[in-house]
mmCIF file of C-alpha atoms in Angstrom:
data_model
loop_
_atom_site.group_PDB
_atom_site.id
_atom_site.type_symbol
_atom_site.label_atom_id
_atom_site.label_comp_id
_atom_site.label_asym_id
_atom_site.label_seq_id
_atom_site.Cartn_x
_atom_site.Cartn_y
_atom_site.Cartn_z
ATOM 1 C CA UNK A 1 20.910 -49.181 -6.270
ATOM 2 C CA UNK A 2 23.403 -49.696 -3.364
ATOM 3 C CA UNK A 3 20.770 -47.438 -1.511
ATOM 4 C CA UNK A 4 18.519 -49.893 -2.270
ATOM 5 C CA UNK A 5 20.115 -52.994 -1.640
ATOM 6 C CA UNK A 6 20.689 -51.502 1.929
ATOM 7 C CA UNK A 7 17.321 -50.563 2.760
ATOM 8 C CA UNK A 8 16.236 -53.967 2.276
ATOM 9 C CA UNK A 9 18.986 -55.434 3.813
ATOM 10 C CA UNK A 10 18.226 -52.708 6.954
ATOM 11 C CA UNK A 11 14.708 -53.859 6.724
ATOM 12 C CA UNK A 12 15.650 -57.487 6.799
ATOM 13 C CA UNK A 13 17.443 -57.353 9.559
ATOM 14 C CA UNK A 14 14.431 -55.572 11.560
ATOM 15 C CA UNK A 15 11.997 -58.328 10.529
ATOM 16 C CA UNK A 16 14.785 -61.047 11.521
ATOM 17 C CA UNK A 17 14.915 -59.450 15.264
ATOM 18 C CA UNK A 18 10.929 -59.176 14.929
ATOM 19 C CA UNK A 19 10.723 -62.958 14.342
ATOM 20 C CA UNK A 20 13.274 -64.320 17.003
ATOM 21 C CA UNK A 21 13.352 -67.813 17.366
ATOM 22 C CA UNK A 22 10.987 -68.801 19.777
ATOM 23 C CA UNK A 23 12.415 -70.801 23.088
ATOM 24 C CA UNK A 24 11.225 -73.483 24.785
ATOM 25 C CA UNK A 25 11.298 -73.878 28.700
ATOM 26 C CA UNK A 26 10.043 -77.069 30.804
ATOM 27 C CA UNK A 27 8.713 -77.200 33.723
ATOM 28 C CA UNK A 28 6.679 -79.091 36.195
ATOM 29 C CA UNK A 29 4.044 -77.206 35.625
ATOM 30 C CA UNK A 30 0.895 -76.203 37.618
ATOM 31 C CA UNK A 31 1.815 -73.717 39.916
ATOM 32 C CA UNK A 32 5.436 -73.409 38.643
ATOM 33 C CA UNK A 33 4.014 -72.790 35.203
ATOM 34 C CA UNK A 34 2.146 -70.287 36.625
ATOM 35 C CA UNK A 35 4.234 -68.704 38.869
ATOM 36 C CA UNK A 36 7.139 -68.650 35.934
ATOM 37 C CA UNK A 37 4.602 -67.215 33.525
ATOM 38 C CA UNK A 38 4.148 -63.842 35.811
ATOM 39 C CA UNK A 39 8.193 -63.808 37.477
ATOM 40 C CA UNK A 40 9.631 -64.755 33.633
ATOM 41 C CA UNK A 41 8.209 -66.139 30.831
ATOM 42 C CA UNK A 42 5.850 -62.369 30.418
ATOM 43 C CA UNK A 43 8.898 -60.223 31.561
ATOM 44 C CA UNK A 44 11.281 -62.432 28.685
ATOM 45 C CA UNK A 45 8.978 -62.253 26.183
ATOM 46 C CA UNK A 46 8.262 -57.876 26.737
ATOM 47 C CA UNK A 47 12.112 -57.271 27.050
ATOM 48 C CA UNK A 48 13.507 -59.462 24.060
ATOM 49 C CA UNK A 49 10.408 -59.617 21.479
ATOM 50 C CA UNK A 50 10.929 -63.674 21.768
ATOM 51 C CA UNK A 51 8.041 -65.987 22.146
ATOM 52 C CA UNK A 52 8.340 -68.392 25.061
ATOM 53 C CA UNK A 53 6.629 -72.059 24.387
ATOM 54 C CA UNK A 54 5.894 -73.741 27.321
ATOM 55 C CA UNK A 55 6.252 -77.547 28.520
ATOM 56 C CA UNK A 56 5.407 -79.861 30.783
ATOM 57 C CA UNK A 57 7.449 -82.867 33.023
ATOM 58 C CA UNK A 58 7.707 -85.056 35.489
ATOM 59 C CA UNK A 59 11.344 -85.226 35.565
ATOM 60 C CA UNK A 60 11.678 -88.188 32.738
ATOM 61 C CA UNK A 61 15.314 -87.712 32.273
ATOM 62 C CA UNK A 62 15.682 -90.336 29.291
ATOM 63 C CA UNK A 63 13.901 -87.890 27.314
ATOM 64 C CA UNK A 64 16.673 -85.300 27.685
ATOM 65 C CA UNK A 65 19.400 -88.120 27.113
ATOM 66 C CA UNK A 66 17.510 -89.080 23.995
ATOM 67 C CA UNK A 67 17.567 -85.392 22.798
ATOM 68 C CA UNK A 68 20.834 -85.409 23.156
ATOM 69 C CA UNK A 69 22.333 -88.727 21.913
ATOM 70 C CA UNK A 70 20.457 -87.845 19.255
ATOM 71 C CA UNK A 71 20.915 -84.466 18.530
ATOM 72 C CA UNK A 72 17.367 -83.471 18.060
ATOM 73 C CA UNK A 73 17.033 -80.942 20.576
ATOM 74 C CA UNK A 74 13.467 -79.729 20.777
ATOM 75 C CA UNK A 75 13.756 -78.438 24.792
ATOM 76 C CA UNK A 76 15.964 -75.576 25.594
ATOM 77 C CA UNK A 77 15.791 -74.458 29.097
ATOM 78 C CA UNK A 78 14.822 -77.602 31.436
ATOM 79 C CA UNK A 79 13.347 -76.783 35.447
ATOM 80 C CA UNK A 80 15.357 -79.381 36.632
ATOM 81 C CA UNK A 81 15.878 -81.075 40.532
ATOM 82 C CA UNK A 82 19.582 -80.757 42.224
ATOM 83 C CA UNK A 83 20.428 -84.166 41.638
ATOM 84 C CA UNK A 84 19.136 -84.685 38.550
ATOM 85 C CA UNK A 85 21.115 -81.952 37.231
ATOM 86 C CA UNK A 86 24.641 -82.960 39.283
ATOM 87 C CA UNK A 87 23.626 -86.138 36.944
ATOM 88 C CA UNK A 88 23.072 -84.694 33.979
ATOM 89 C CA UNK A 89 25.930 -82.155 33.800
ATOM 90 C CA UNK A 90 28.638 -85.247 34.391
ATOM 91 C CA UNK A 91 26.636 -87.606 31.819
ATOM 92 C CA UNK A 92 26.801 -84.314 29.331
ATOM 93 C CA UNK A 93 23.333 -83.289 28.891
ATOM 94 C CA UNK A 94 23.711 -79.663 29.656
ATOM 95 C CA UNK A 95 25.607 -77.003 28.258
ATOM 96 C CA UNK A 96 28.188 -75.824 31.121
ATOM 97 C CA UNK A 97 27.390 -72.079 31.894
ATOM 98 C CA UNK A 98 29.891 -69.419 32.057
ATOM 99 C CA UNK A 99 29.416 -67.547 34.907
ATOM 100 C CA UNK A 100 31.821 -64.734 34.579
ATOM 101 C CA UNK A 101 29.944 -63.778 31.135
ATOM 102 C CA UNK A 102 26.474 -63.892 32.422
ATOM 103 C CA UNK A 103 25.185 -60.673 33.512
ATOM 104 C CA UNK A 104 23.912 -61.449 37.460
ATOM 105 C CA UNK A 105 24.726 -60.721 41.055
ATOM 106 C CA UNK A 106 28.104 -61.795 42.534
ATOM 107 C CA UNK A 107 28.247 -65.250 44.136
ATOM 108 C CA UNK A 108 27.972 -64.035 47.530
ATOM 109 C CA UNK A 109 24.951 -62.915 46.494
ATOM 110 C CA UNK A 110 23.224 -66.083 46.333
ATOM 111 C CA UNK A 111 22.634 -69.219 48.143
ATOM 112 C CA UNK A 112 24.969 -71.800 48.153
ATOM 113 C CA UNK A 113 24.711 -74.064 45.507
ATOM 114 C CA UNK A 114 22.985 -71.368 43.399
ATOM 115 C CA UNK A 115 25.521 -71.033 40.720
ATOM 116 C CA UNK A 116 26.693 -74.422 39.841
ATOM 117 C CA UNK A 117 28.671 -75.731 36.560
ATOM 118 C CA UNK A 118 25.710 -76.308 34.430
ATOM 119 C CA UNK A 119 22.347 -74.854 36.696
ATOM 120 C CA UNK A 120 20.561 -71.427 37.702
ATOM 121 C CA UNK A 121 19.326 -72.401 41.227
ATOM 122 C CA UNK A 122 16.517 -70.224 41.304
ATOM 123 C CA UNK A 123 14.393 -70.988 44.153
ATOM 124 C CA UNK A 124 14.514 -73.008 46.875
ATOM 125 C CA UNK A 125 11.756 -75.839 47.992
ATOM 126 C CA UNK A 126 11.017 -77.741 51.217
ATOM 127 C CA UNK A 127 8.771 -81.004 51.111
ATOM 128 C CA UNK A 128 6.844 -80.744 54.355
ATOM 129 C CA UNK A 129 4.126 -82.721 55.732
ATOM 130 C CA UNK A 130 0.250 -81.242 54.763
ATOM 131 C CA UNK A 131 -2.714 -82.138 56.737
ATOM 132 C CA UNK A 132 -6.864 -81.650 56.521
ATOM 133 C CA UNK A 133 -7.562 -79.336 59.390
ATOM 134 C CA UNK A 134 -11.129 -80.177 58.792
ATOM 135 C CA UNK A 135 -10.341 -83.618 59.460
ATOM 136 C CA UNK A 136 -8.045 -83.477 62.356
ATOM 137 C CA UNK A 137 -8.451 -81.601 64.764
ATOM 138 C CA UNK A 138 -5.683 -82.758 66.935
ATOM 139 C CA UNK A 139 -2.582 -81.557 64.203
ATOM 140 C CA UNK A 140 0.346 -84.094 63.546
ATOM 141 C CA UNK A 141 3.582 -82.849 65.085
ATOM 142 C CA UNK A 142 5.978 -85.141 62.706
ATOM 143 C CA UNK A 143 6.821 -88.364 60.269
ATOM 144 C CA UNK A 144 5.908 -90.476 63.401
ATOM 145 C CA UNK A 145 2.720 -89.483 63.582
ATOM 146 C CA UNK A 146 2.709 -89.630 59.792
ATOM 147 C CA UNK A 147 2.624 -93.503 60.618
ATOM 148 C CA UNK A 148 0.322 -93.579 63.350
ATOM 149 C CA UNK A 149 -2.506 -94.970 62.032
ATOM 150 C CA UNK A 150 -4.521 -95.505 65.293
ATOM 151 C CA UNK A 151 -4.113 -91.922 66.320
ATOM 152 C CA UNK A 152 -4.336 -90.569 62.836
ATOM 153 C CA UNK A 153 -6.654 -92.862 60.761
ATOM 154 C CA UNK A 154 -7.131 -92.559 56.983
ATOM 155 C CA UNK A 155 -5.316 -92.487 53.517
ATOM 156 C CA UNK A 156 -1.881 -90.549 53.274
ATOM 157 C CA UNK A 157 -0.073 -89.857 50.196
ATOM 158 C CA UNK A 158 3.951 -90.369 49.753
ATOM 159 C CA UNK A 159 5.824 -89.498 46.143
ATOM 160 C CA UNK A 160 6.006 -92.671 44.407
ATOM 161 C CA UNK A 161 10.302 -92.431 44.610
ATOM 162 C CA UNK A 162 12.693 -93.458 47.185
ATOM 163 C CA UNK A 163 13.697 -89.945 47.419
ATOM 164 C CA UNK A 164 12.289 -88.849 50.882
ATOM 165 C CA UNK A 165 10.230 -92.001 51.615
ATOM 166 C CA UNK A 166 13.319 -93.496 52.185
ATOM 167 C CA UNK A 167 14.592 -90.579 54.671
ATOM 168 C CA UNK A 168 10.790 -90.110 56.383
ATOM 169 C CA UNK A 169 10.753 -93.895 56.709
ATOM 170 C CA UNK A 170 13.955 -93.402 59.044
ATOM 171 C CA UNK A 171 12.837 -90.576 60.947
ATOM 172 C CA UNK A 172 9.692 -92.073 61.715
ATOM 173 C CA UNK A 173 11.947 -95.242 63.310
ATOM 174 C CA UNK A 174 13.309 -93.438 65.277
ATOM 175 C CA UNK A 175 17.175 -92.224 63.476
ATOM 176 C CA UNK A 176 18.456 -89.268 64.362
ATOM 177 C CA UNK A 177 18.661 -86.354 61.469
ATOM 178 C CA UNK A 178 22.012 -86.465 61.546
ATOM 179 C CA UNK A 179 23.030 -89.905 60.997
ATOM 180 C CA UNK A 180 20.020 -90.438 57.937
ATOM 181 C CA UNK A 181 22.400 -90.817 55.281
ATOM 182 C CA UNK A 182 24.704 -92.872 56.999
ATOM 183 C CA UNK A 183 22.470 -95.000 58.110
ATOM 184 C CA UNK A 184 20.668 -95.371 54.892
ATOM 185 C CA UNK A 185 23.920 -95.666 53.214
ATOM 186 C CA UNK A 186 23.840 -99.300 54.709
ATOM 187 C CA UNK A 187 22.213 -102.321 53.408
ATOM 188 C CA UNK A 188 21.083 -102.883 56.906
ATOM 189 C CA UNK A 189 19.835 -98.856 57.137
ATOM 190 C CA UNK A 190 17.944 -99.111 53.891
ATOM 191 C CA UNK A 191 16.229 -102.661 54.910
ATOM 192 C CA UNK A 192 15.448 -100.909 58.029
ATOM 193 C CA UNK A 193 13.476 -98.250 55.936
ATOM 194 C CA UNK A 194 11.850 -100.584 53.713
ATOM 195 C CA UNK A 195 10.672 -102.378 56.765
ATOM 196 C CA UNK A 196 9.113 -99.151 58.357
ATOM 197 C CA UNK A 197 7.602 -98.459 54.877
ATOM 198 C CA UNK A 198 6.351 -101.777 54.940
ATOM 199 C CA UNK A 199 4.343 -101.183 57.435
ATOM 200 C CA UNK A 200 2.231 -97.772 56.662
ATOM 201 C CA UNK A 201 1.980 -99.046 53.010
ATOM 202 C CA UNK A 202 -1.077 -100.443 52.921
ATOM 203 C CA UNK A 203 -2.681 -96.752 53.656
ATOM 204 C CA UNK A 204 -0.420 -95.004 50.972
ATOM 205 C CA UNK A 205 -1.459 -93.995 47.928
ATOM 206 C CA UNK A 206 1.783 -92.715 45.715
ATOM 207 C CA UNK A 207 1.603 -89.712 43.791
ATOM 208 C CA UNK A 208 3.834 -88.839 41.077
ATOM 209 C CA UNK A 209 3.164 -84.997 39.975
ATOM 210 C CA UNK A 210 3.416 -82.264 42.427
ATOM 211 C CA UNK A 211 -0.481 -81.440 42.050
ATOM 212 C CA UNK A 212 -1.595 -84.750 43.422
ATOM 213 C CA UNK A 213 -0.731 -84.274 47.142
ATOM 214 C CA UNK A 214 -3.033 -80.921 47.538
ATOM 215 C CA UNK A 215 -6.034 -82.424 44.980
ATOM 216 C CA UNK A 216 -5.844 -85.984 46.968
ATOM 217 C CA UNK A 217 -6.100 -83.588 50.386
ATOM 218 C CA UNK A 218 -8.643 -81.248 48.881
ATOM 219 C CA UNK A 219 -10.893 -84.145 47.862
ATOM 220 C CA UNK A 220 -10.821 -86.157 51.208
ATOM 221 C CA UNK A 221 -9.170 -88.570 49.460
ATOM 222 C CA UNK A 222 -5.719 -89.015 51.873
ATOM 223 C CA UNK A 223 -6.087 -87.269 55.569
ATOM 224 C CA UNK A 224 -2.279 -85.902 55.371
ATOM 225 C CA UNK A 225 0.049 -86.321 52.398
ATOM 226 C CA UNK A 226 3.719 -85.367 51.658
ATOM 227 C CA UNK A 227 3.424 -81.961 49.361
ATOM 228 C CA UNK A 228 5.862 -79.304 48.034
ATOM 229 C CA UNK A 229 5.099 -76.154 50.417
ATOM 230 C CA UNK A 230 4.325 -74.025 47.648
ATOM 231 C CA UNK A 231 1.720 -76.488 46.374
ATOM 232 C CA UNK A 232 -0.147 -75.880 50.268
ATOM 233 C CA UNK A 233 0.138 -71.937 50.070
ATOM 234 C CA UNK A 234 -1.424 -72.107 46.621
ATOM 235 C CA UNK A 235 -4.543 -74.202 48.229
ATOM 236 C CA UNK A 236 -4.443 -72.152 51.390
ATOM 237 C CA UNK A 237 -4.579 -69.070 49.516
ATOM 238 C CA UNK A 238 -7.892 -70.353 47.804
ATOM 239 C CA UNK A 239 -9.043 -71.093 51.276
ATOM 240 C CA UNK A 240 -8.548 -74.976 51.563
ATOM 241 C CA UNK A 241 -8.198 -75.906 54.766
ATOM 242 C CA UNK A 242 -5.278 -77.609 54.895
ATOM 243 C CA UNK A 243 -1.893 -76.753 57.107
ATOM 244 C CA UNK A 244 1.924 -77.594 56.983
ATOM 245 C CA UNK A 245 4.221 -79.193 59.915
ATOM 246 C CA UNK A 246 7.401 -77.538 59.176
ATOM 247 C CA UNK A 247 8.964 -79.930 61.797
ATOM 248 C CA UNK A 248 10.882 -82.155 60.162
ATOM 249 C CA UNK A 249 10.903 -80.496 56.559
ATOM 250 C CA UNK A 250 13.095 -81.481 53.966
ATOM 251 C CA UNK A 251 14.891 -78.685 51.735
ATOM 252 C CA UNK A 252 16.480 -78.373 48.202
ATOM 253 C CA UNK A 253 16.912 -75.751 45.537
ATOM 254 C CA UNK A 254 15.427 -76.365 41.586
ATOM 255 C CA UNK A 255 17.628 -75.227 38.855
ATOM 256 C CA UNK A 256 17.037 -74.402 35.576
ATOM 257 C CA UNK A 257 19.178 -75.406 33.158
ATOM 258 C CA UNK A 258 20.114 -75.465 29.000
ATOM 259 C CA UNK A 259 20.132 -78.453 27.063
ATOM 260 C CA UNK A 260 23.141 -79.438 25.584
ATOM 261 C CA UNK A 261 22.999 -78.780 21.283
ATOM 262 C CA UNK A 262 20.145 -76.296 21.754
ATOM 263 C CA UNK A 263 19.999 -73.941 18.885
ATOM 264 C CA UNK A 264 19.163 -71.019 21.176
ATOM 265 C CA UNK A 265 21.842 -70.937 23.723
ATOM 266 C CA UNK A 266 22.029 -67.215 24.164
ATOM 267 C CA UNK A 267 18.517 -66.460 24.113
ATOM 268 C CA UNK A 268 18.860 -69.547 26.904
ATOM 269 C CA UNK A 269 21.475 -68.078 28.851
ATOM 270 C CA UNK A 270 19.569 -64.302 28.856
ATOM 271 C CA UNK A 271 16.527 -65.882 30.155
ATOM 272 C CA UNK A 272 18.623 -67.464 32.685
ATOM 273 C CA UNK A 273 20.310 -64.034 33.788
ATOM 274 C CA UNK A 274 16.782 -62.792 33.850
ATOM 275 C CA UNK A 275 15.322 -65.808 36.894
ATOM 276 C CA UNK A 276 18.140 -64.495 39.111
ATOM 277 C CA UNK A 277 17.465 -60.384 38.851
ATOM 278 C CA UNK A 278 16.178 -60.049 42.813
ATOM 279 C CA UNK A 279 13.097 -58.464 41.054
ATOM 280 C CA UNK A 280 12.157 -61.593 39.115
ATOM 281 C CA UNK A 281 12.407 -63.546 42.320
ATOM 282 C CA UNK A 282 10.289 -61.312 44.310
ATOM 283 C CA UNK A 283 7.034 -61.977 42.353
ATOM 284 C CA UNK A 284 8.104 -65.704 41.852
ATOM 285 C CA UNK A 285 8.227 -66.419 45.843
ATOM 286 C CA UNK A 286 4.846 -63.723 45.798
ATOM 287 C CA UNK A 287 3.208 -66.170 43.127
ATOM 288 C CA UNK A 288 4.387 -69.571 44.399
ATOM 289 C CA UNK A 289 5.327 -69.341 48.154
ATOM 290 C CA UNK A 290 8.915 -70.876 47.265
ATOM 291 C CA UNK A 291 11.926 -69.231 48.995
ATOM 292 C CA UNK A 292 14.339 -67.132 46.676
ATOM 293 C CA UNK A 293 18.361 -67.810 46.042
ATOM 294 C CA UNK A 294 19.295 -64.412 45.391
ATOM 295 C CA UNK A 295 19.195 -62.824 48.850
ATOM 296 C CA UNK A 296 18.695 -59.522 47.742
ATOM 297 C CA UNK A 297 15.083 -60.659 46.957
ATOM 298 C CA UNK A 298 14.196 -60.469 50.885
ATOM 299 C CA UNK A 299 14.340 -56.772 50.844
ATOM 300 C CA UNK A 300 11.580 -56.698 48.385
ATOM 301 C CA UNK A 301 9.533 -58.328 50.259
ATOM 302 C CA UNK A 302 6.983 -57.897 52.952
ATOM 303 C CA UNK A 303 6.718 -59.311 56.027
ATOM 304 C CA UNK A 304 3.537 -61.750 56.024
ATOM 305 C CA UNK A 305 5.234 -62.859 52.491
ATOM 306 C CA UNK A 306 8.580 -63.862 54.088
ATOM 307 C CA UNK A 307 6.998 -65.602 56.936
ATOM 308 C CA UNK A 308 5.017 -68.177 54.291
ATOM 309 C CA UNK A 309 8.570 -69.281 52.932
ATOM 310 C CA UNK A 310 10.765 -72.034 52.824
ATOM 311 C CA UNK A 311 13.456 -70.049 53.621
ATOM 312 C CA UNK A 312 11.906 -68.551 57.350
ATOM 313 C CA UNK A 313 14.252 -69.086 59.606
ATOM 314 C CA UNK A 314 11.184 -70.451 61.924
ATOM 315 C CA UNK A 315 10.625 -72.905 59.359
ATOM 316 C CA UNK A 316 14.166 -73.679 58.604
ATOM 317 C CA UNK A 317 15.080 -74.310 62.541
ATOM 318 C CA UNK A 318 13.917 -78.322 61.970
ATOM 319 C CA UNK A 319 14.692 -78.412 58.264
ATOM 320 C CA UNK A 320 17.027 -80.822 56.989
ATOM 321 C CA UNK A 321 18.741 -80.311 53.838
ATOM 322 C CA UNK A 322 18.375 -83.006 51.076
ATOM 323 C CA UNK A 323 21.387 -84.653 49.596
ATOM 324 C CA UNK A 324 22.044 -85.020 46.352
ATOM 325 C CA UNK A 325 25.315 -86.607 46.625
ATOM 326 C CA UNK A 326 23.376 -89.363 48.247
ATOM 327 C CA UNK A 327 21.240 -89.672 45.689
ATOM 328 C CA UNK A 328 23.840 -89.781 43.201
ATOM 329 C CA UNK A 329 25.738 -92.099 44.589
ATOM 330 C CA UNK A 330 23.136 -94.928 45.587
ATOM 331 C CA UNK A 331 19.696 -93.850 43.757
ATOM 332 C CA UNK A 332 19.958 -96.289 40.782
ATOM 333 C CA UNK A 333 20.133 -99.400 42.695
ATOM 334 C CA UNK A 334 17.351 -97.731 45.678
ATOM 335 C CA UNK A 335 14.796 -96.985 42.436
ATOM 336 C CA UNK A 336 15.417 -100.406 40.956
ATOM 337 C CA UNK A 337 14.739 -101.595 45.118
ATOM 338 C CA UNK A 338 12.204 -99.112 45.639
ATOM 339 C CA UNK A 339 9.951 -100.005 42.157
ATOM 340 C CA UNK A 340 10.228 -104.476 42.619
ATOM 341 C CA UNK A 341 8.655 -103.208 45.868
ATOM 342 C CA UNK A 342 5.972 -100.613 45.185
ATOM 343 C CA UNK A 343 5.047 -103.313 43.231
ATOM 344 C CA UNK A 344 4.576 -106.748 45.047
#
């Protein structure tokens, strides 16, 4: 009988670790679903017998608050922008990760930033400026000529957020990199870039998911847009002609990170360990053109692969890093500005 009793108990247990609890990961989808399916999700899923169930945003935060205050957690891991997650780990919406228990590389393995209080910065972004070669054949060098519409004429596209229209806006009048954030940390600096935006906004059309930008482009719909880099090498690897000016990028990592109350917060913090193995990495950046934050990634790369990233040091040489502080600090009352006048 005992026999018994422990065969099916033995036999129980199997079927239990046969029918793990599936987990749910976020993204923004398109070519970061894609990309995560081939670095992650199918390397997760082979190693751990767990079903991953994918999802799609556009960063709607209130959702994850609402999860949260009201404990009906349906999201588990969340792909997740710097300052949104600086944010969200103070307001208590992710679960804070334990570093010294998580099986990955030491910190000086990373980039900085990469292993913060409550995110897994796994890969690191640039917004650059994207162009029709088919339709210019004299190339923009930079934001100015972003809003030179005599020179350049047609449609451009802009994200429909202060975020980096603010900061082009300034560029493109003239402020220096260095003193962006000061000066926009000004009432005077941020009418200064409303007035600038003022002007080119009549030829804008705002997009508001990263696959806009590159179908807008594609389409002839907008002559040179704002785009994620990796959205451009996707179309450029299909054969669009469209370029980047690197001059004058603008830089940040995305994270991933675990919703606060999730039921699965180990199978959570194992996928997490798993998006920062070098390996991982190395078929993300392959997949998606996005630079890597665990620099032992770069030896597994090739050459021409390298030279298509963020993280180049030829196309990091004008590259400006984004701030999230900022962002933190002032981007409540610059939406609230930013949305009365996308608006009028």
């Amino acid at each position: 009988m005992i026999k018994k009793i422990l065969a099916v108990t033995l036999l129980t247990s199997i079927f239990m670790q046969t029918q793990a609890e599936p987990l749910t990961v976020i993204s923004y989808g398109g070519l970061h679903l894609k990309a995560q399916g081939e670095a992650f999700y199918k390397p997760y899923e082979k190693k751990y017998n767990t079903k991953i169930i994918t999802g799609e945003y556009n960063g709607e935060m209130a959702k994850v608050r609402s999860m949260v205050d009201t404990g009906r957690t349906s999201w588990d891991v969340l792909q997740v922008e710097t300052g949104d997650l600086y944010r969200g780990c103070s307001e208590g919406l992710f679960e804070q990760l334990d570093w010294s228990n998580l099986k990955v590389d030491g910190e000086s393995d990373y980039v900085d930033g990469s292993l913060s209080e409550c995110g897994a910065g796994f890969f690191i972004w640039s917004v650059v400026l994207a162009y029709d070669s088919s339709k210019l054949t004299t190339p923009p060098k930079d934001w100015k000529d972003f809003w030179d519409v005599k020179k350049f004429p047609g449609k451009r596209a802009l994200r429909k957020s202060p975020i980096l229209a603010l900061e082009v806006a300034l560029l493109a009048d003239g402020v220096k990199t260095e003193d962006i954030y000061t000066v926009l940390a000004t009432p005077e600096g941020v009418d200064r870039a409303f007035k600038k935006l003022d002007e080119i906004k009549p030829y804008v059309q705002w997009w508001e998911s990263g696959s806009q930008p590159m179908q807008w482009l594609i389409s002839g719909n907008v002559v040179m847009t704002s785009a994620y880099n990796g959205r451009v090498y996707d179309a450029q690897q299909e054969g669009k002609p469209v370029q980047i000016v690197w001059n004058d990028s603008f830089y940040d990592m995305d994270s991933f990170a675990i919703i606060k109350g999730t039921k699965n917060k180990q199978a959570a913090e194992r996928f997490i360990e798993l998006t920062m193995q070098p390996e991982n990495q190395k078929v993300y950046s392959e997949v998606a053109g996005y630079g890597f934050s665990n620099k032992k990634t770069a030896e597994l790369l090739d050459a021409k692969t390298l030279d298509h990233l963020s993280t180049a040091p030829e196309h990091m040489k004008n590259a400006h890093k984004l701030d999230p502080d900022f962002w933190i600090d002032y981007g409540e009352t610059l939406q609230q500005r930013f949305n009365v006048w996308a608006s009028e």
